[in-house]
Amino acid sequence: MAAGGLTRRARSASGVSIQCVIRTLCGCRAPAHVLSCPHVIDRQSPAFREQGLRAGGFLIVALVLLAGCKPQPAAPALERVPVPKQERLPAQEGRVSISGDDALAGVLSWTLPEVHVDSPSKARAAARRALAKGDLFETADSAIPLLLALQKAQPGNEQDAHLLEKAQAALLSQAWTALAEDEDLASLRYAQRHGTVLRTLWPAQPEVREYLDAVDRVGQAFELGMAGERAMRAGNLDAPGGALELFRKAQALWPAQARAQRGIAAVESALIVGAQAKAAAGDFNGAYLELARAERVRHDTQTIPAARERIEVLRADRIRRLGDEGLMALGDPGGLQVARERLAEMLSIALPGDAASVALRQRIDLVGHYGLFRPGQVFTDEMPDASRGPELSVLPRGGFLMGAAADEPDASADEQPRHRVDFERGFAMTRREITIGQFRRFVEATGYVPRATQRGHSMAYDARSGNFLRGSGIDWRSGYDGRPAADGMPVIHVTARDAEAYAAWLSEQTGVHYRLPSEAEFEYALRAGVQGRYPWGNGAPPAESENLAGGRDVSPQGRRWSNAFPGYGDGRWGPAPAGSFAPNAFGLYDMAGNVSEWVADCWHKGYRRAPANGAAWVNPGCRTRMYRGGSWASAPAQARSAWRMSGGVDVTNARVGFRLVRQL
C-alpha cells in the first residue's frame, strides 16, 4: 500500500474496513452496507484504467464522507438480491446527467456481459477471485456477470446469493469512493459508470436510488463549478448568474466539493484586488464599495480586515504625499491655491480629525508669517522636554542649473538634461548629517525597529579584504566597519524609510514639518551657488575641505584607494564625526563628503519632465530611491555635484546616511 493511498481492499489486516471506521464516527448517509463493504476500487480493474481514476487517500475519503454525515438510524440489512432479467431495465428516479460529451456514451451505457456456465464450481471460484480483486462488472469474467449467470443456472443457491450481495455492496463501495473524489473528472466518470450499472441491475433499491441521486448532484455541481470558473475568467464575479452564484449552487448541491469552495474564495480575492486598485488610484469610496461586495461573499474573519488595513495604508500614504505637496507649494508665490487644492483632496479622502490635514490647514493659515526667517539664519526647534532639535540653516530663495553639462567629464545620461530649477521661497536644512545620538533618541522614544535591525545584517567595510561585505549584527548603531560607533558619528546602515520615520517623529515633537530633502534641494544646497563640476569648482579639492577618498589616505591596515583624488588627504578612513570639516557657503557641513545621503525622490532615468520647482519627483509605492553627495569612500567621479545614485527601499550600507529639510 502506497503511503497515504487507498488499499485495493477496504479491510485492513485486522479485518476492520475504512468505511467501518467512518461509520463508527457518525451515522453517515452513505448506505450501511457500503460502509461495511470489504472492497473498494481496484486500481488495476479495466474500468479504472479506462477512466483514468486516481484514487485519493483515506483522509480525503473520510473527510468528504464525513462532510455529508448526519446521525440517523442504522440502515436495514439488504434483502436477497433477485436475479435480474438479462435485458436492460428502464431508468428509475436516479439520474446520471453530465451533458455535452460524446465520450459519455460509453460511460452512461452498459449491457450485462453474456456468460456461459459450463462448470458452476469453476464459475463460482472465478467469481470469488474477481470479487477479491474488485473486478465487478466490465467483462464476462467479472464477478457480477458470473454470479448472475450462476443464479440463472442454479436458482436458489444460497452461496451464490450471498456472493452476489457482497458484489453489490462492493460495487456501491467503489461507487461512493469514486464519488468522494469529485475534483477528478476521471473519478466522476468512473462514479457515473458505476451508477449506470447500478441503475441497470437494481434501480428500485433505496441504497441504489440514494447513490444515483448523489452522483447526479455531484455531476451537476461539477458542471456548475466549471461554469463558475468560466464566468471568473470573463470578469463576471458576483452579478446575477455570475461566478459566485454558480459556485454557491454547486456548493448547495454537494457541500464537500473543494472546487466550489476555492471558487468562492477566488471571487472574494478578485473583489479585494479590485478594491485595492481603486484605493491605489485614490478612489477610497469606490474601494470600500468593492470591499463591501467582497465581505458579502464569505464573511471571512481574516481576509477582509487585512484588506481594509492595506487600503488604510494606501490612504495614509496618499494623504502624506498630498500634505508634502501642499507644504512645498506654500514655498511658491502662487502656491497658496495649490496648497488649498491639495488640502481639499486630503479632506475628501481623510477621516475626520486627520492630523496631516489639520497640519496643512494650519500651515495655510500661517503662511503670512513666513517672513520671520531670513537667509543664512541658524536656529533650532524646541522639543517637548525643552531640549533642542537638530541645528538648521535657512537657505535663500533662488535658482540654479541642475544636472551635468553635456561636456562634463564622467557625466552620464542619467544626470541630464541640465535644466533650470527655481525656489521661490527659502527652506531650512539640518546643518549636519543626523547622528547616531539623535537617531538613538528617536528609537528609544518610539520603540521603532529600523530595517537593518529587523533583518540582522548590513553592508560594511571589511578591513581584511578591503571590500564592502554583508555582515551579521550590523545596524544603525554600527560604524563603517560594523563595530559600535560613537553618538557623534553620522548614522548609517539606515533606509530611506527609516529616515522618513525619524522625520515624522521629529515633526511630531516640534510641531513643524520635517522631511527628506528633494533631489533638487540637495543639489542646490550642495552647490551653494557654485556651478562647477565639483561643489568647490572644477579643480582638486581644497586642503581638508571634505572627507573624501584621497591619494594620501591610508587605512589602519595600510591600504590605499585605487581611485582617489591625487595628492589629497584628510586623515580619515571611514566617516568622521558630523561637522568635522568646514561648512559651505550656505552654512552646511559635509555636503560633498563624509557620507552620501538619502533624498525623497524615486528613481527616474534622466531629468526629462522633472519638476521645475524643486519638488520631489515621486511615484506612489516606488521601490527604488535616490541618494546624493559624495562619501568617505567615493571615487572622484562620485564626488561631482551632479552625481546621483539609486538604491532599493531596503538598502543599507556603510556609506549612506541622511539629513532633513524643515519646511518654513
XYZ file of C-alpha atoms in Angstrom:
664
model
C 0.000 0.000 0.000
C 1.412 3.394 -1.019
C 1.795 5.993 1.719
C -1.455 7.919 2.110
C -3.214 5.893 -0.648
C -6.169 3.514 -0.691
C -5.674 -0.229 -0.379
C -7.167 -2.429 -3.020
C -9.385 -3.790 -0.277
C -11.184 -1.778 2.325
C -10.371 -4.230 5.088
C -7.028 -3.959 6.854
C -5.042 -6.898 8.164
C -7.133 -6.773 11.329
C -10.310 -7.090 9.252
C -11.642 -3.579 10.007
C -12.699 -1.606 6.902
C -12.038 2.066 6.275
C -15.740 2.556 5.694
C -16.482 0.881 9.022
C -14.243 3.426 10.766
C -16.178 6.226 9.081
C -19.449 4.623 10.039
C -18.288 4.415 13.638
C -17.568 8.180 13.649
C -21.102 9.175 12.637
C -24.298 7.811 11.118
C -23.396 8.697 7.557
C -25.923 8.920 4.750
C -23.835 6.537 2.710
C -25.639 3.176 2.906
C -24.784 0.936 5.806
C -23.796 -1.949 3.570
C -21.408 0.366 1.722
C -19.747 1.330 4.973
C -19.205 -2.312 5.857
C -18.148 -3.466 2.408
C -14.949 -5.477 2.158
C -13.956 -3.986 -1.209
C -13.117 -0.593 -2.677
C -11.739 0.454 -6.052
C -9.346 -1.935 -7.700
C -6.681 0.261 -9.301
C -5.933 -2.480 -11.822
C -9.510 -3.066 -12.992
C -10.307 -2.354 -16.674
C -12.795 0.332 -15.691
C -10.167 2.123 -13.647
C -7.657 2.025 -16.488
C -10.276 3.179 -18.989
C -11.437 6.144 -16.955
C -8.018 7.116 -15.521
C -9.145 7.222 -11.888
C -6.542 8.498 -9.439
C -7.586 7.164 -6.060
C -7.400 9.642 -3.169
C -6.093 8.932 0.306
C -8.017 7.622 3.243
C -8.072 11.113 4.732
C -9.700 12.623 1.640
C -12.373 9.918 1.511
C -13.013 10.195 5.216
C -13.287 13.988 5.192
C -15.597 14.072 2.177
C -17.880 11.361 3.501
C -17.917 12.955 6.947
C -18.811 16.324 5.425
C -22.181 14.922 4.405
C -22.779 12.927 7.599
C -25.692 13.367 9.905
C -26.874 10.934 12.540
C -29.746 8.623 11.577
C -30.946 5.138 12.461
C -28.930 2.262 11.050
C -29.976 1.185 7.547
C -31.839 -2.124 7.317
C -29.966 -5.185 6.086
C -30.022 -5.902 2.346
C -32.615 -8.265 1.048
C -31.586 -11.187 -1.061
C -30.695 -9.911 -4.499
C -33.061 -11.283 -7.144
C -31.689 -12.444 -10.451
C -32.362 -9.592 -12.909
C -33.511 -10.145 -16.429
C -30.726 -10.011 -18.997
C -32.380 -7.245 -20.986
C -31.639 -3.678 -19.863
C -34.123 -2.313 -17.323
C -35.659 1.171 -17.781
C -34.168 4.048 -15.705
C -35.969 4.889 -12.475
C -35.746 8.027 -10.339
C -31.926 8.132 -10.118
C -30.219 10.062 -12.894
C -26.669 10.363 -14.235
C -26.653 13.566 -16.273
C -23.414 15.224 -17.280
C -24.087 16.576 -20.759
C -22.157 17.734 -23.781
C -19.561 14.989 -24.205
C -19.885 12.249 -26.809
C -17.384 10.213 -24.829
C -20.089 9.818 -22.187
C -21.957 7.367 -24.391
C -19.657 4.609 -23.190
C -19.929 5.766 -19.590
C -23.710 6.012 -19.471
C -24.468 2.766 -21.304
C -23.750 -0.733 -20.034
C -25.010 -4.158 -21.036
C -24.646 -7.203 -18.845
C -21.921 -9.355 -20.469
C -23.168 -12.716 -21.674
C -21.753 -15.616 -19.620
C -21.959 -19.366 -20.374
C -21.653 -21.518 -17.257
C -20.248 -24.932 -18.145
C -18.959 -25.703 -14.654
C -20.746 -23.987 -11.762
C -17.886 -24.725 -9.371
C -15.296 -23.184 -11.699
C -17.547 -20.203 -12.414
C -18.102 -19.742 -8.672
C -14.325 -19.868 -7.998
C -13.726 -17.364 -10.798
C -16.394 -15.077 -9.317
C -14.698 -15.255 -5.915
C -11.340 -14.312 -7.472
C -12.840 -11.421 -9.417
C -14.642 -10.207 -6.305
C -11.418 -10.324 -4.310
C -9.684 -8.203 -6.965
C -12.564 -5.745 -7.221
C -13.275 -6.733 -10.846
C -17.031 -6.455 -10.648
C -18.875 -5.842 -13.915
C -16.969 -4.938 -17.089
C -16.357 -8.352 -18.678
C -17.763 -11.865 -18.742
C -15.020 -12.771 -16.252
C -16.156 -10.101 -13.754
C -17.834 -11.097 -10.510
C -21.376 -9.801 -11.065
C -21.942 -11.275 -14.577
C -20.609 -14.628 -13.324
C -22.801 -14.625 -10.225
C -25.935 -13.602 -12.130
C -25.289 -16.387 -14.610
C -24.820 -18.842 -11.724
C -28.128 -17.780 -10.155
C -29.813 -18.310 -13.502
C -28.175 -21.705 -13.881
C -28.771 -22.767 -10.258
C -31.687 -20.730 -8.877
C -31.910 -20.533 -5.099
C -28.249 -21.277 -4.403
C -27.627 -19.592 -1.046
C -23.875 -19.394 -1.580
C -24.267 -17.570 -4.913
C -26.882 -15.236 -3.444
C -24.537 -14.335 -0.582
C -21.661 -13.700 -3.001
C -23.908 -11.512 -5.144
C -24.855 -9.476 -2.065
C -21.137 -8.913 -1.395
C -20.561 -7.980 -5.040
C -23.384 -5.454 -4.956
C -22.013 -3.961 -1.732
C -18.538 -3.810 -3.286
C -19.971 -2.057 -6.348
C -21.626 0.576 -4.147
C -18.424 0.974 -2.137
C -16.382 1.562 -5.285
C -19.015 3.989 -6.493
C -19.133 6.052 -3.267
C -15.331 6.122 -3.036
C -15.000 7.411 -6.615
C -17.735 9.941 -5.943
C -15.767 11.304 -2.994
C -13.020 12.324 -5.425
C -15.210 14.849 -7.209
C -12.249 17.062 -8.161
C -11.076 14.457 -10.659
C -13.057 14.202 -13.888
C -11.879 10.623 -14.373
C -13.198 9.752 -10.907
C -16.540 11.369 -11.717
C -16.809 9.402 -14.952
C -15.918 6.236 -13.017
C -18.639 7.037 -10.484
C -21.140 7.665 -13.298
C -20.215 4.352 -14.901
C -20.962 2.594 -11.629
C -24.246 4.477 -11.459
C -25.160 3.175 -14.900
C -24.528 -0.412 -13.774
C -26.480 0.032 -10.541
C -29.375 1.647 -12.377
C -29.439 -1.214 -14.895
C -29.369 -4.012 -12.298
C -31.050 -2.721 -9.129
C -32.805 0.613 -9.869
C -35.502 0.243 -7.223
C -33.313 -0.456 -4.198
C -33.116 2.501 -1.749
C -29.328 2.346 -1.499
C -29.001 2.476 -5.283
C -31.521 5.284 -5.618
C -29.667 7.235 -2.967
C -26.402 6.800 -4.830
C -27.926 7.710 -8.199
C -29.273 10.912 -6.670
C -25.827 11.688 -5.225
C -23.926 11.059 -8.462
C -26.388 13.267 -10.314
C -25.871 16.098 -7.787
C -22.084 15.733 -7.967
C -22.188 15.829 -11.752
C -24.327 18.956 -11.738
C -22.054 20.536 -9.124
C -19.023 19.745 -11.285
C -20.628 21.433 -14.306
C -21.627 24.463 -12.216
C -18.085 24.739 -10.854
C -16.629 24.736 -14.368
C -19.200 27.331 -15.458
C -18.236 29.444 -12.447
C -14.598 29.316 -13.472
C -15.523 30.438 -16.987
C -17.519 33.333 -15.522
C -14.497 34.267 -13.377
C -12.279 34.423 -16.452
C -14.871 36.635 -18.167
C -14.871 39.021 -15.197
C -18.456 38.194 -14.165
C -17.918 37.849 -10.417
C -20.944 38.496 -8.198
C -23.637 39.712 -10.607
C -26.782 37.600 -11.015
C -25.829 34.491 -12.932
C -22.153 35.159 -12.322
C -19.359 33.107 -10.826
C -20.398 33.500 -7.192
C -23.966 32.370 -7.845
C -22.741 29.367 -9.845
C -20.235 28.334 -7.166
C -22.880 28.656 -4.448
C -25.295 26.491 -6.434
C -22.551 23.904 -6.837
C -21.832 24.031 -3.105
C -25.521 23.617 -2.281
C -25.687 20.517 -4.461
C -22.532 18.971 -2.986
C -21.187 20.883 0.061
C -17.950 18.913 0.197
C -16.845 19.933 -3.305
C -13.488 21.737 -2.995
C -13.798 23.320 -6.463
C -16.798 25.371 -5.336
C -15.116 26.361 -2.075
C -12.000 27.511 -3.932
C -14.108 29.370 -6.467
C -15.961 31.310 -3.773
C -12.636 32.254 -2.194
C -11.323 33.324 -5.623
C -14.319 35.626 -6.127
C -13.608 37.232 -2.769
C -9.930 37.627 -3.677
C -10.730 39.220 -7.047
C -13.049 41.752 -5.397
C -10.368 42.571 -2.823
C -7.825 43.121 -5.598
C -10.296 45.465 -7.288
C -10.788 47.353 -4.039
C -7.045 47.818 -3.614
C -6.704 49.008 -7.232
C -9.322 51.702 -6.623
C -7.552 52.728 -3.432
C -4.220 52.969 -5.272
C -5.935 55.307 -7.755
C -7.236 57.478 -4.920
C -10.874 56.320 -5.093
C -11.327 55.232 -1.499
C -15.136 55.412 -1.577
C -15.074 53.066 -4.546
C -12.524 50.876 -2.766
C -14.809 50.379 0.212
C -17.784 49.652 -2.030
C -15.712 46.881 -3.634
C -14.647 45.669 -0.207
C -18.275 45.570 0.921
C -19.022 43.302 -2.061
C -16.115 41.079 -1.044
C -17.336 40.978 2.543
C -20.685 39.549 1.430
C -19.003 36.605 -0.272
C -17.754 34.573 2.707
C -17.841 36.804 5.801
C -14.238 35.785 6.371
C -12.811 36.921 9.701
C -9.260 37.441 8.422
C -9.088 38.413 4.749
C -11.407 41.448 4.899
C -9.742 43.130 7.928
C -6.322 42.544 6.312
C -7.533 44.118 3.057
C -9.027 47.046 4.973
C -5.679 47.579 6.673
C -3.870 47.634 3.314
C -6.358 50.182 1.971
C -5.792 52.365 5.018
C -2.022 52.190 4.434
C -2.615 53.437 0.873
C -4.884 56.172 2.213
C -2.274 57.280 4.762
C 0.459 57.280 2.115
C -1.640 59.364 -0.282
C -2.579 61.818 2.463
C 1.079 62.168 3.459
C 2.138 62.858 -0.121
C -0.650 65.369 -0.645
C 0.398 67.056 2.584
C 4.028 67.232 1.441
C 2.963 68.648 -1.922
C 0.766 71.199 -0.206
C 3.503 72.248 2.200
C 6.058 72.538 -0.624
C 3.584 74.556 -2.672
C 3.427 77.082 0.140
C 7.038 77.927 -0.704
C 5.949 79.271 -4.128
C 4.480 82.767 -4.546
C 1.389 81.377 -6.241
C 1.381 78.129 -4.310
C -1.346 79.015 -1.848
C -4.064 77.941 -4.260
C -2.219 74.675 -4.974
C -1.928 74.032 -1.231
C -5.656 74.642 -0.816
C -6.399 72.219 -3.649
C -4.202 69.591 -2.002
C -5.979 70.200 1.299
C -9.382 69.792 -0.374
C -8.271 66.473 -1.848
C -6.895 65.373 1.513
C -10.173 66.233 3.236
C -12.121 64.267 0.611
C -10.289 61.058 1.484
C -9.145 61.607 5.087
C -11.034 60.560 8.173
C -12.336 63.364 10.411
C -9.602 64.917 12.536
C -6.750 63.577 10.370
C -3.538 65.066 11.746
C -1.877 65.726 8.369
C -4.964 67.571 7.101
C -5.103 69.640 10.261
C -1.379 70.440 9.963
C -1.720 71.590 6.333
C -4.737 73.727 7.181
C -2.746 75.373 9.970
C 0.219 75.960 7.657
C -2.037 77.578 5.077
C -3.462 79.829 7.799
C 0.041 80.788 8.955
C 1.608 81.303 5.523
C 1.702 85.032 6.046
C 4.133 84.600 8.972
C 6.970 83.005 6.956
C 8.747 86.304 6.755
C 10.054 85.771 10.289
C 13.048 83.863 8.884
C 15.944 85.304 6.899
C 18.566 83.717 4.617
C 21.540 82.317 6.459
C 19.748 82.231 9.811
C 20.742 79.356 12.094
C 18.120 78.071 14.507
C 16.737 75.010 16.275
C 13.228 73.901 17.194
C 12.196 73.198 20.765
C 11.316 69.666 21.818
C 8.608 68.823 24.397
C 11.221 68.312 27.144
C 12.689 71.790 26.463
C 15.703 70.328 24.648
C 16.505 71.401 21.102
C 16.214 69.601 17.800
C 18.958 69.425 15.127
C 20.588 72.722 14.171
C 19.218 74.187 10.922
C 20.347 76.787 8.416
C 17.917 78.837 6.297
C 18.801 78.613 2.621
C 17.977 81.606 0.431
C 15.447 81.529 -2.372
C 16.989 81.321 -5.778
C 17.632 79.084 -8.745
C 20.358 77.005 -10.373
C 21.112 74.709 -13.282
C 20.512 71.161 -12.078
C 22.384 68.227 -13.615
C 25.548 67.776 -15.643
C 26.595 69.791 -18.645
C 26.777 67.903 -21.937
C 30.580 68.118 -21.980
C 31.212 67.391 -18.285
C 33.806 64.630 -17.769
C 32.408 61.425 -16.196
C 28.812 62.632 -16.657
C 26.101 60.097 -17.523
C 22.796 60.387 -19.364
C 21.014 59.854 -16.027
C 22.276 63.298 -14.936
C 20.883 65.083 -17.985
C 19.431 67.170 -19.475
C 20.727 70.077 -17.490
C 17.714 72.179 -16.558
C 16.701 75.231 -14.583
C 15.175 74.842 -11.109
C 13.883 77.821 -9.150
C 12.994 78.064 -5.468
C 10.661 80.975 -4.906
C 10.966 80.673 -1.149
C 13.812 79.587 1.037
C 13.875 76.433 3.149
C 15.818 75.240 6.175
C 18.146 72.213 6.162
C 19.861 70.474 9.058
C 23.441 71.764 9.083
C 24.937 68.342 9.717
C 24.046 64.769 8.934
C 21.718 63.200 11.502
C 23.914 61.489 14.090
C 23.705 58.176 15.869
C 22.882 60.007 19.107
C 19.981 61.895 17.519
C 18.655 58.738 15.890
C 19.065 56.838 19.164
C 16.793 59.325 20.924
C 14.084 58.606 18.343
C 14.440 54.814 18.565
C 14.349 54.812 22.365
C 11.365 57.177 22.473
C 9.232 55.249 19.991
C 10.456 51.645 20.041
C 10.922 51.855 16.277
C 12.896 48.943 14.803
C 14.979 50.043 11.782
C 15.234 47.744 8.776
C 18.815 46.543 9.351
C 17.915 45.638 12.944
C 14.901 43.624 11.749
C 16.973 41.930 9.096
C 20.035 41.340 11.261
C 22.672 42.447 8.743
C 24.010 45.303 6.598
C 26.849 46.049 4.180
C 30.040 47.190 5.920
C 33.708 47.673 5.090
C 35.771 44.523 5.595
C 39.291 45.510 6.687
C 40.798 42.157 5.756
C 39.672 42.139 2.121
C 39.241 45.868 1.559
C 35.746 45.222 0.171
C 32.232 46.000 1.290
C 30.609 42.796 2.533
C 27.389 41.866 4.263
C 27.914 41.357 7.982
C 25.604 39.975 10.667
C 24.523 42.024 13.667
C 25.214 45.350 11.926
C 22.634 48.145 12.178
C 22.262 51.902 12.866
C 24.449 51.674 15.995
C 27.390 50.407 13.952
C 30.190 52.245 12.197
C 31.516 51.806 8.684
C 33.391 48.630 9.707
C 30.471 47.078 11.608
C 31.842 47.873 15.065
C 29.869 50.021 17.566
C 30.138 53.729 16.772
C 30.032 56.872 18.913
C 26.904 59.047 19.171
C 28.580 61.924 17.319
C 29.107 59.880 14.160
C 26.642 60.226 11.263
C 24.048 57.458 11.413
C 24.486 54.941 8.582
C 23.030 51.466 7.864
C 19.551 53.055 7.565
C 16.991 53.004 4.748
C 15.109 55.958 3.277
C 12.023 54.722 5.139
C 13.957 54.709 8.410
C 14.921 58.319 7.684
C 11.293 59.242 6.968
C 10.186 57.604 10.213
C 12.693 59.776 12.106
C 11.437 62.873 10.239
C 7.821 62.067 11.159
C 8.774 61.692 14.831
C 10.737 64.970 14.815
C 7.756 66.711 13.190
C 5.515 65.406 15.951
C 7.941 66.515 18.655
C 8.448 70.043 17.339
C 5.058 70.761 15.789
C 6.661 71.727 12.448
C 7.174 69.738 9.278
C 10.455 67.860 8.745
C 11.112 65.638 5.727
C 13.846 64.297 3.492
C 15.098 66.913 1.004
C 14.138 66.605 -2.625
C 16.913 65.742 -5.049
C 16.786 69.306 -6.399
C 17.000 70.792 -2.885
C 20.013 68.659 -2.073
C 21.910 69.594 -5.235
C 21.033 73.275 -4.712
C 22.348 73.081 -1.139
C 25.404 71.063 -2.225
C 26.413 73.544 -4.925
C 25.746 76.531 -2.649
C 25.979 78.895 -5.606
C 28.945 77.155 -7.333
C 28.112 75.860 -10.800
C 31.305 73.834 -11.441
C 31.994 70.124 -11.800
C 32.546 69.754 -8.027
C 30.954 71.672 -5.163
C 34.217 73.650 -4.794
C 34.717 74.241 -8.533
C 36.428 72.327 -11.331
C 39.851 71.511 -9.856
C 41.228 69.496 -6.970
C 39.520 69.813 -3.581
C 40.962 72.469 -1.241
C 43.076 71.016 1.565
C 40.995 69.282 4.237
C 37.773 70.692 2.796
C 35.813 67.408 2.888
C 36.138 63.784 3.968
C 36.915 62.319 0.538
C 38.837 59.384 -0.926
C 42.297 60.936 -1.217
C 45.522 59.555 -2.605
C 47.287 60.196 0.727
C 44.652 58.437 2.858
C 45.783 55.143 4.400
C 43.646 52.556 6.216
C 44.692 51.135 9.634
C 45.782 48.046 7.715
C 47.918 50.088 5.302
C 45.527 50.034 2.324
C 45.239 52.918 -0.128
C 42.480 53.911 -2.545
C 42.983 52.761 -6.131
C 40.789 55.591 -7.496
C 41.122 58.773 -5.458
C 41.903 62.491 -5.654
C 45.675 62.559 -6.278
C 47.665 64.207 -3.536
C 44.622 64.806 -1.331
C 44.450 63.592 2.249
C 42.040 64.316 5.051
C 43.488 61.954 7.665
C 40.334 59.787 7.713
C 39.497 56.228 6.647
C 35.785 55.932 7.206
C 33.298 58.636 8.222
C 34.327 61.475 10.529
C 32.151 62.864 13.340
C 29.392 65.002 11.804
C 30.576 68.577 11.193
C 34.325 67.860 11.384
C 35.165 69.866 8.250
C 34.450 73.437 7.165
C 30.867 74.408 6.196
C 29.959 75.539 2.679
C 28.600 78.926 1.693
C 25.120 78.019 2.969
C 26.487 77.041 6.386
C 26.060 73.281 5.761
C 28.659 70.667 6.750
C 29.741 67.510 4.908
C 27.558 68.037 1.845
C 30.226 66.811 -0.580
C 31.785 64.074 1.549
C 31.671 62.011 4.754
C 28.502 60.013 3.879
C 26.095 60.094 0.943
C 22.510 60.953 1.890
C 19.004 59.721 1.103
C 16.590 62.111 -0.637
C 12.829 61.913 -1.152
C 12.795 61.246 -4.914
C 12.107 57.954 -6.644
C 14.468 56.772 -9.362
C 13.882 58.231 -12.836
C 16.238 57.783 -15.762
C 17.304 61.327 -16.558
C 15.523 64.615 -15.918
C 13.016 64.839 -18.741
C 9.681 66.008 -17.267
C 11.327 66.568 -13.861
C 9.613 69.198 -11.649
C 10.958 72.689 -12.298
C 10.029 73.999 -8.841
C 12.378 71.719 -6.909
C 9.663 69.393 -5.606
C 10.450 65.728 -5.040
C 9.771 63.569 -8.089
C 7.928 60.597 -6.651
C 5.813 57.683 -7.799
C 3.443 56.192 -5.173
C 4.801 52.895 -3.910
C 8.134 53.141 -5.747
C 10.740 50.574 -4.693
C 13.891 52.469 -5.750
C 15.009 55.686 -4.053
C 17.756 58.214 -4.722
C 20.754 59.270 -2.670
C 23.132 62.137 -3.376
C 26.516 63.554 -2.407
C 29.959 62.028 -2.120
C 31.168 59.908 0.791
C 34.402 58.948 2.511
C 34.770 56.074 0.013
C 33.626 57.790 -3.199
C 35.768 57.906 -6.319
C 36.325 61.418 -7.760
C 33.555 60.891 -10.345
C 31.124 60.228 -7.466
C 32.034 63.457 -5.688
C 30.734 65.590 -8.578
C 27.827 67.911 -7.833
C 25.595 66.268 -10.463
C 26.349 62.660 -9.426
C 23.265 60.677 -8.437
C 22.709 57.079 -7.400
C 19.714 54.891 -6.660
C 19.108 52.149 -4.117
C 16.237 49.874 -3.131
C 13.945 50.894 -0.308
C 15.531 48.225 1.909
C 19.178 49.038 1.055
C 21.503 49.769 3.975
C 25.279 50.160 3.925
C 28.263 51.929 5.467
C 28.247 54.847 3.006
C 24.715 56.315 3.179
C 23.073 58.391 5.917
C 20.685 61.364 5.750
C 19.856 64.913 6.772
C 16.465 66.675 6.794
C 14.694 69.731 5.449
C 12.378 71.751 7.650
C 9.542 73.495 5.843
C 9.386 77.232 6.567
